[in-house]
Coordinates of C-alpha atoms and ligand atoms in Angstrom, one line a residue:
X1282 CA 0.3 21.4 -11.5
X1283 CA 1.8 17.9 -13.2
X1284 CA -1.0 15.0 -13.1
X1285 CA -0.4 12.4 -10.2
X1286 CA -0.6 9.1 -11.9
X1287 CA -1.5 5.6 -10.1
X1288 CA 1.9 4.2 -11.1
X1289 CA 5.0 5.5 -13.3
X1290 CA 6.9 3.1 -15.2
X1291 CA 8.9 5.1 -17.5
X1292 CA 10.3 6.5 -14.4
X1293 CA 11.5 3.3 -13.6
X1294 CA 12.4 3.0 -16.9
X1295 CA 14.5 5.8 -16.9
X1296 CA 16.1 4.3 -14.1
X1297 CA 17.4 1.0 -14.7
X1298 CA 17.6 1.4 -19.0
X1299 CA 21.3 0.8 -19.4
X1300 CA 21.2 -2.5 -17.4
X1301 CA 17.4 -3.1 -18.8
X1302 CA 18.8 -2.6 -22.8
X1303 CA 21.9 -4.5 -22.2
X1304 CA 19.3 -7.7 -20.4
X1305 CA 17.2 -7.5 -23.5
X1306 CA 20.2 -7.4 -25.9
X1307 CA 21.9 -10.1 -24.5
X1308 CA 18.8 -12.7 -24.6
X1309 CA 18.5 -11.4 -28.8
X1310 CA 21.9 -12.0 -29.5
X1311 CA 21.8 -15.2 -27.6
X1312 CA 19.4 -16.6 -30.4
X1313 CA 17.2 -18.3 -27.2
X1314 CA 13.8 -17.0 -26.8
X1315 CA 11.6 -19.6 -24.3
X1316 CA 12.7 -22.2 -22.0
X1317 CA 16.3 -21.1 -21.1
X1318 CA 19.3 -20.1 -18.7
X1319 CA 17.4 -16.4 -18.1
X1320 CA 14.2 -18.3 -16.8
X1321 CA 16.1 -21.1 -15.0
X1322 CA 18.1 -18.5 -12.8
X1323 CA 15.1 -16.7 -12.2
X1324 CA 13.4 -19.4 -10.5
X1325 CA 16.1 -19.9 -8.2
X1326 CA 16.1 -16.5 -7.7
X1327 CA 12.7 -16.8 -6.6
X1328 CA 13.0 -19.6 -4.7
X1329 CA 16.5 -18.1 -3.1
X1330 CA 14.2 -14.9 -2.0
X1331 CA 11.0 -16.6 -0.8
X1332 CA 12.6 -20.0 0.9
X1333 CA 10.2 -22.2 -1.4
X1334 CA 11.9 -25.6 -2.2
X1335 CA 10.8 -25.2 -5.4
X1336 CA 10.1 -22.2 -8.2
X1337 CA 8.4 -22.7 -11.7
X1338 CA 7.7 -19.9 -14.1
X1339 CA 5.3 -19.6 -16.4
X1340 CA 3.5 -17.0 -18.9
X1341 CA 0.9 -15.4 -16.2
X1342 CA -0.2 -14.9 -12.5
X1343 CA -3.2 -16.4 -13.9
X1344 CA -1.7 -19.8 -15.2
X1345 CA 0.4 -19.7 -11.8
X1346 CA -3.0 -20.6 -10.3
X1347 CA -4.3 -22.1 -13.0
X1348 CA -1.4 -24.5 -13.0
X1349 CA -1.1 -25.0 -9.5
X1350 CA -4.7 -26.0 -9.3
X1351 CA -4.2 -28.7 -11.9
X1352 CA -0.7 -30.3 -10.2
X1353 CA -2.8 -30.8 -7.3
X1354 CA -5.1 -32.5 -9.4
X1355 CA -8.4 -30.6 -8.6
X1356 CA -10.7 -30.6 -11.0
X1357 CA -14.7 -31.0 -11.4
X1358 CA -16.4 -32.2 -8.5
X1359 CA -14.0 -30.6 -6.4
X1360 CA -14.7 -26.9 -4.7
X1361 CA -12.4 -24.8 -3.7
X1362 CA -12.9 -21.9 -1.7
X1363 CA -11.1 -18.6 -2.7
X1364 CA -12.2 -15.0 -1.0
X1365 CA -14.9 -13.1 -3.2
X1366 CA -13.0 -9.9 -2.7
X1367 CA -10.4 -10.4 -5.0
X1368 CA -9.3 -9.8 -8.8
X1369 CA -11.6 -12.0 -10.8
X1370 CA -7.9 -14.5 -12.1
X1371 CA -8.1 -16.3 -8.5
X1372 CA -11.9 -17.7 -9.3
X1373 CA -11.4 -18.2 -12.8
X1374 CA -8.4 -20.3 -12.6
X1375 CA -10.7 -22.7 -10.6
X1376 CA -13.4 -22.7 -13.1
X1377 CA -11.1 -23.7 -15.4
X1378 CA -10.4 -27.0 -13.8
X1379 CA -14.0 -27.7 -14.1
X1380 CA -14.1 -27.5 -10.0
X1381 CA -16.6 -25.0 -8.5
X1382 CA -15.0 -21.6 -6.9
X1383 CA -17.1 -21.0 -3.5
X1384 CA -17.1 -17.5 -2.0
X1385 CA -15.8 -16.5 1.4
X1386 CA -16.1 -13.3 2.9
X1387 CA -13.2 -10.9 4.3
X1388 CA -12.0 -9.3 7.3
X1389 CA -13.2 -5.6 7.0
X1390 CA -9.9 -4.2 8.4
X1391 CA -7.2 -6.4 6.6
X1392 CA -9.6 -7.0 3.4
X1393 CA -7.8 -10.2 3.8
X1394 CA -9.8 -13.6 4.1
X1395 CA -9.5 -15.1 7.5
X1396 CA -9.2 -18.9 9.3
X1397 CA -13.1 -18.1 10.5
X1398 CA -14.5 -16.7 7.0
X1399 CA -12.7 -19.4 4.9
X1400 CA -13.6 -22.4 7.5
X1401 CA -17.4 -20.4 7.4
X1402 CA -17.2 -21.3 3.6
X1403 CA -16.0 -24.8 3.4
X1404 CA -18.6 -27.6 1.8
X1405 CA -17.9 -31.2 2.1
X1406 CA -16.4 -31.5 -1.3
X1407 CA -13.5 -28.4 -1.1
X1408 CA -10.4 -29.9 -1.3
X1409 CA -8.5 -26.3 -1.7
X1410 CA -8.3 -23.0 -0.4
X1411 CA -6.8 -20.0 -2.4
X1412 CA -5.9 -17.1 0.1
X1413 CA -5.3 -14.4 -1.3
X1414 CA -2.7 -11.6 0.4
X1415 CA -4.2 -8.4 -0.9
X1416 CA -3.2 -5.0 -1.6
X1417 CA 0.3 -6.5 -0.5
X1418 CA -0.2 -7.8 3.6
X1419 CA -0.1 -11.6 4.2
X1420 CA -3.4 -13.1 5.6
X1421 CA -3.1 -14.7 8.9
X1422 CA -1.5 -17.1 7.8
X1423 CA -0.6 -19.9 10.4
X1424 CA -4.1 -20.2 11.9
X1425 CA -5.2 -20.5 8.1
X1426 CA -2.0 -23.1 7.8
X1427 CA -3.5 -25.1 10.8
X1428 CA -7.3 -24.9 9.6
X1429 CA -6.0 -26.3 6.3
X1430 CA -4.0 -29.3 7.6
X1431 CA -6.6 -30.4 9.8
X1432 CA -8.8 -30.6 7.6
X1433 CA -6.7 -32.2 4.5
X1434 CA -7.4 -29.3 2.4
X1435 CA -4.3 -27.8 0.3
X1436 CA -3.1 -24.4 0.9
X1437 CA -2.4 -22.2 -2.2
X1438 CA -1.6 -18.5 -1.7
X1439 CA -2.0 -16.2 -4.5
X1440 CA 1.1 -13.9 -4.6
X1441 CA 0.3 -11.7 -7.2
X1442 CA 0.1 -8.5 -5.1
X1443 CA 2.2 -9.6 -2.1
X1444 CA 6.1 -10.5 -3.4
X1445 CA 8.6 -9.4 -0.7
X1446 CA 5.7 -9.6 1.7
X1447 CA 6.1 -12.0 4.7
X1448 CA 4.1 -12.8 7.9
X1449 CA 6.2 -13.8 11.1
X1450 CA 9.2 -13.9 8.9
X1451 CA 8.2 -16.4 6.4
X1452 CA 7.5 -15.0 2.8
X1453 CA 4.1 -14.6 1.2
X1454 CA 4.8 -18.3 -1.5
X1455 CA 6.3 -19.9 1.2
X1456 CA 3.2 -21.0 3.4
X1457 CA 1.5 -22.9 1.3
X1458 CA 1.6 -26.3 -1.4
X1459 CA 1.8 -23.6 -4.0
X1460 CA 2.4 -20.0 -4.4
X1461 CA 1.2 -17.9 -7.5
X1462 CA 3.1 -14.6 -8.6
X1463 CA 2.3 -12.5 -11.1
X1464 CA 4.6 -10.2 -12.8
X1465 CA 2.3 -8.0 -14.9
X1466 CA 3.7 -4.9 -15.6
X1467 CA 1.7 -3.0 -12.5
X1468 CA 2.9 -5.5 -10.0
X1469 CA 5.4 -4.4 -7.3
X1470 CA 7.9 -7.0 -9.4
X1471 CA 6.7 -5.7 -12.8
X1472 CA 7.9 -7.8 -16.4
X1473 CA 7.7 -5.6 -19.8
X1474 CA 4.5 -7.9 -20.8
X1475 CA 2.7 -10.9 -18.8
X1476 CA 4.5 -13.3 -17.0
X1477 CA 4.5 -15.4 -13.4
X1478 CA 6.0 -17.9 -11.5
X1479 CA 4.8 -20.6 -9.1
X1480 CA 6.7 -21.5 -5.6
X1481 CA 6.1 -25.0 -5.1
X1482 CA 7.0 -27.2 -1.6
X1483 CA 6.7 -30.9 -3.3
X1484 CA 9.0 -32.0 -5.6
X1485 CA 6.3 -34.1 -7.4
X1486 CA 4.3 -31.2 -7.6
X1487 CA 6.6 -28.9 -9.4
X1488 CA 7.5 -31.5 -11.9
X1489 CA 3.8 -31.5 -12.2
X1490 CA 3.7 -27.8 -12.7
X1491 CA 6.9 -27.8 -15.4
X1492 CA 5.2 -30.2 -17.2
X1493 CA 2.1 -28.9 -17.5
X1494 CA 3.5 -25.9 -18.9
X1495 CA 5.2 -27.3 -21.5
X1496 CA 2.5 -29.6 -23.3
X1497 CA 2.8 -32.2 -20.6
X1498 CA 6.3 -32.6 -21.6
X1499 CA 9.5 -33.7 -19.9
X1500 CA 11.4 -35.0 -22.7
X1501 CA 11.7 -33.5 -25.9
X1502 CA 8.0 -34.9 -28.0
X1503 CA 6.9 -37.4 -25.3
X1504 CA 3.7 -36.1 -23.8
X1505 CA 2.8 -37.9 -20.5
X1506 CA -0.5 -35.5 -19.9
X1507 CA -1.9 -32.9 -22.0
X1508 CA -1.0 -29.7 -20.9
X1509 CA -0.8 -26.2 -21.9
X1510 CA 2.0 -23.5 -23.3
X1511 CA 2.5 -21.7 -20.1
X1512 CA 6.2 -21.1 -20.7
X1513 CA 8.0 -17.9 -19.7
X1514 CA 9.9 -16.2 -22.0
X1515 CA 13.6 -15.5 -22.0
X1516 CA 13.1 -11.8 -22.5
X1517 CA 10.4 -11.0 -19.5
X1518 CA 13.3 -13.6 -17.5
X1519 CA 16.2 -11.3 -18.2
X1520 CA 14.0 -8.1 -18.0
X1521 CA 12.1 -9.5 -14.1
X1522 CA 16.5 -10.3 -13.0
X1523 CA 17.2 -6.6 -13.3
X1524 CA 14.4 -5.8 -11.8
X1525 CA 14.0 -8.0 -8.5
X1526 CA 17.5 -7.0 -7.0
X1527 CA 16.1 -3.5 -7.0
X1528 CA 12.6 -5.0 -5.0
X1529 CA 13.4 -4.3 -1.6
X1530 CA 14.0 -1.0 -2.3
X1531 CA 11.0 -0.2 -4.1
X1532 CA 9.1 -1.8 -1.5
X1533 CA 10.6 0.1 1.2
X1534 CA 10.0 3.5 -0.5
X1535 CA 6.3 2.1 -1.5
X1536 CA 5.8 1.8 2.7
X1537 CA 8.0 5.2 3.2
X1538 CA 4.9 6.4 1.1
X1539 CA 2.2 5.3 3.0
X1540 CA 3.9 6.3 6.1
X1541 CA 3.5 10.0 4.7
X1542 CA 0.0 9.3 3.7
X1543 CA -0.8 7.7 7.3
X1544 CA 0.5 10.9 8.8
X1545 CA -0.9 13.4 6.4
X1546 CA -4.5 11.8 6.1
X1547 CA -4.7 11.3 10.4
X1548 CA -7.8 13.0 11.2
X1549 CA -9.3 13.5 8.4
X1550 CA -12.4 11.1 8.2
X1551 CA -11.3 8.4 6.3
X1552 CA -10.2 4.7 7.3
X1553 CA -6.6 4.1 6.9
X1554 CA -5.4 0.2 5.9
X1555 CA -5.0 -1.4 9.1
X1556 CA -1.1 -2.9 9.4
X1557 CA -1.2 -6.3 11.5
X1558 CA 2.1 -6.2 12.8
X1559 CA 2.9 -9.8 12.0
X1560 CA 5.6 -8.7 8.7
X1561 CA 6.3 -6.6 6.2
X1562 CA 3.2 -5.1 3.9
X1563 CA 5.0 -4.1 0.8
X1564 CA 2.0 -1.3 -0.2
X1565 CA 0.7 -2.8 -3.5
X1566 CA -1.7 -0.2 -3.1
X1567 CA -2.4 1.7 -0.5
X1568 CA -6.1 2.0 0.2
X1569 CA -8.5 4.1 1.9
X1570 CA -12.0 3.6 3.0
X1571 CA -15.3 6.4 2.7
X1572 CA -18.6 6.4 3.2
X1573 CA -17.7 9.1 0.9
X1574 CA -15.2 7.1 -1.6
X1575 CA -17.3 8.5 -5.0
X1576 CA -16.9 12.3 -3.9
X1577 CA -13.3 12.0 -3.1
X1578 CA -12.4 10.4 -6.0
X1579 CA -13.5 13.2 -8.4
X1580 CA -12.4 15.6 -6.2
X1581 CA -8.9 13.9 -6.6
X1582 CA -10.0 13.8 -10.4
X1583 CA -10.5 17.6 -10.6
X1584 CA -7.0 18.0 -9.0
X1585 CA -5.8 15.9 -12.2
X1586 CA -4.6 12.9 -9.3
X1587 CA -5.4 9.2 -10.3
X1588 CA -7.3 6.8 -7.9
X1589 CA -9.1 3.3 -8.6
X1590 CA -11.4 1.1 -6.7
X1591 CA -10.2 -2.3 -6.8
X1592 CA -12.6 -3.7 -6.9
X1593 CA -16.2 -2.2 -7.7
X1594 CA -18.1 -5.2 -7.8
X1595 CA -16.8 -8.7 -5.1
X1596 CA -16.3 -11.5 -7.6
X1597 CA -19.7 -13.2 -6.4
X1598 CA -21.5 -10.5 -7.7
X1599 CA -20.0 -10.5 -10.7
X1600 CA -22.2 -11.1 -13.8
X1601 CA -19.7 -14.2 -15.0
X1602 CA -20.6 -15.7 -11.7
X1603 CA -23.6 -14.1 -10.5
X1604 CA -26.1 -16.9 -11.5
X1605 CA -24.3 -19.9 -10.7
X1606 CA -23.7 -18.2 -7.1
X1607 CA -27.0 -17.5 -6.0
X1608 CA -27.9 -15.7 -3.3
X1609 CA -25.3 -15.5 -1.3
X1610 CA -24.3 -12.5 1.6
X1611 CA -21.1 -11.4 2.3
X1612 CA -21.5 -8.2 3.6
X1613 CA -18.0 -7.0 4.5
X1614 CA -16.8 -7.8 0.9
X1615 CA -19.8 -5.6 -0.2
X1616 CA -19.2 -3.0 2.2
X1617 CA -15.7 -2.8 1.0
X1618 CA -16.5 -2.9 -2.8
X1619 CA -18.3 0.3 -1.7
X1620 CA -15.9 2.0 0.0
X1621 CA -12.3 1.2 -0.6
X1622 CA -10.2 3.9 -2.7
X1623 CA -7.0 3.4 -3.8
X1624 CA -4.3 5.8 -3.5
X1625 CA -1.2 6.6 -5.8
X1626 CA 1.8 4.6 -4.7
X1627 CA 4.8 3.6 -6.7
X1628 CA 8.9 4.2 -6.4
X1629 CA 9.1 7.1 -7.5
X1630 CA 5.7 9.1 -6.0
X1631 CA 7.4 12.2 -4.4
X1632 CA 6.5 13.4 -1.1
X1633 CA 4.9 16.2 -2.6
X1634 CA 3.1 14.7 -4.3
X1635 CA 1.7 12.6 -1.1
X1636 CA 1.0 15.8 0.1
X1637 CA -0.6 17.2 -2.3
X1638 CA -2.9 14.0 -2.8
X1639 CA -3.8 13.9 1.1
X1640 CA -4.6 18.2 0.9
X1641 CA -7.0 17.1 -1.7
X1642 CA -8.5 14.6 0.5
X1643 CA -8.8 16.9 3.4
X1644 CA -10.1 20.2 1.5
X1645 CA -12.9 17.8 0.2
X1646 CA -16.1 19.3 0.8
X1647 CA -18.6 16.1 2.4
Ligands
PLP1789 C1 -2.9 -9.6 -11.1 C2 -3.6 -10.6 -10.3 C3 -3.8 -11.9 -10.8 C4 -3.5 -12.3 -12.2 O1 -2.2 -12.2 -12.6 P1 -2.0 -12.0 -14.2 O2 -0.5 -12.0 -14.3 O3 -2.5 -10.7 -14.6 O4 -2.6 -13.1 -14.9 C5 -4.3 -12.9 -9.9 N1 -4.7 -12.5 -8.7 C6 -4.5 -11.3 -8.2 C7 -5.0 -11.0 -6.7 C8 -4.0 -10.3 -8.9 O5 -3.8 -9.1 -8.4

């Protein structure tokens, strides 16, 4: 039997190559490589798609927040309060900016951060929150909205594993001052290298954010601030437009997926994501929970199917942040780290393939 991998993009590949060559041809024989009319209609793409006044590229999910952060002029002294279940990008970013990342905990059932854990986390001196939508479904966004605004603290969603995604109707980038996408290869909206983009609702702020990614620069060698080569380039632009008319699509057959893994896998011991109802969760990865996560994952193994735990370790734990944390408890982000499993899930994953994977997890002896 063929090996069930997480992901498969030479599938996709496969797929889309005439209209992927003739994108990447036509930036080369264009002779313009950064800064041009590839990245520019991407962004209104973006903005077009997610309702955001504003879009800004740039060269990673990780400067999305790092630039974001910046624009809204945070920086040391400041905290900002990001969940501790999480990839580690959404606390480094703030690190970065000399302000001081503080931990909140997550919901066990959405793995999302909530309006009470993120209010539970606030100090006197956090002037942001980054949410962050994980696994693809929106945190509850409007009570996290109104606990924001009444407290003058500004709203910045990381996007990276939620594009397409959308609570009550409004799209995961849309909700807050700034919204961070990444288009690393895995993504749901994957590039052919690093890249991302920042939805932005202030004007002000996303001149702050183009700027920034281009040495502070507006005008051709006059520097206003010092800032940083974020830019996107013209080839991950054209590459990311192919790609992103085709999203809906792949999102819908990621959630036809876990559909056939929510049937298959009912009754069999293990926690299923919970869906909230309140929009679409566009199945960045579909993840289980076990007391038994280790067995079933090398039973999966043994069956020559992929799985990951994302993520092992919550960020606070983490030995680059560790000792500057201290002791600090969040137990449903440690009870998750122990137990979530995720699941292959990707365009092309057959339904056999589902059902071979959920077999595997049924047949597994405790
Ligand atoms: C991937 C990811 C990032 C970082 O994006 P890069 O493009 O890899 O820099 C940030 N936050 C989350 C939640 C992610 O999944």
């Amino acid at each position: 039997m063929s090996a069930i991998g997480m992901l498969d993009l030479r599938a996709e590949y496969a797929e889309l190559r005439a209209e992927i060559d003739q994108a990447v041809l036509r930036v080369l024989a264009s002779g313009h490589f950064v800064l041009g009319p590839e990245g520019s209609a991407l962004e209104a793409e973006l903005a077009a798609m997610t309702g955001a006044a504003h879009a800004v590229a740039v060269a990673s999910g990780t400067d999305a927040l790092h630039l974001a952060l910046r624009a809204a002029g945070i920086g040391p002294g400041d905290d900002v309060v990001v969940p501790a279940f999480t990839f580690i990008a959404t606390a480094e970013a703030v690190t970065y900016t000399g302000a001081r990342p503080i931990f909140a905990d997550i919901d066990a059932a959405s793995f999302n951060a909530t309006a009470a854990t993120l209010e539970a986390a606030l100090t006197p001196a956090t002037r942001a929150v980054i949410v962050v939508h994980l696994y693809g479904q929106c945190a509850e966004m409007p009570a996290i909205a109104a606990l924001c605004a009444s407290r003058g603290i500004i709203l910045i969603e990381d996007c990276a594993q939620a594009i397409g995604a959308d609570y009550d109707g409004r799209a995961a980038g849309a909700w807050g001052a700034f919204g961070c996408f990444s288009f690393y290869p895995t993504k749901n909206l994957g590039a052919y290298g690093d890249a991302g983009l920042v939805t932005v609702r202030d004007p002000g702020d996303a001149e702050r954010v183009r700027m920034l990614r281009h040495h502070g620069s507006r005008q051709t060698y006059q520097h206003e601030i010092v800032g940083y080569n974020s830019r996107l380039d013209e080839l991950q632009a054209a590459i990311l437009r192919v790609k992103l008319p085709q999203l809906a699509r792949f999102n819908e057959a990621r959630r036809r997926a876990a559909a056939r893994y929510r049937a298959g896998l009912d009754g069999s011991g293990v926690v299923l994501p919970a869906e909230h109802g309140h929009g679409l969760h566009v199945y960045h990865q579909f993840t289980i929970r076990s007391a038994r996560r280790d067995a079933l994952r090398a039973a999966l193994g043994e069956s020559g199917i992929a799985s990951a735990v994302y993520y092992p370790l919550p960020v606070h734990r983490q030995p680059a942040y560790a000792a500057s944390v201290g002791a600090l408890e969040l137990p449903a982000s440690d009870a998750a780290a122990a137990s979530v499993l995720s699941l292959p899930i990707h365009p092309y994953l057959r339904e056999a393939d589902v059902d071979r994977v959920c077999a595997v997890l049924r047949d597994a002896k405790p």
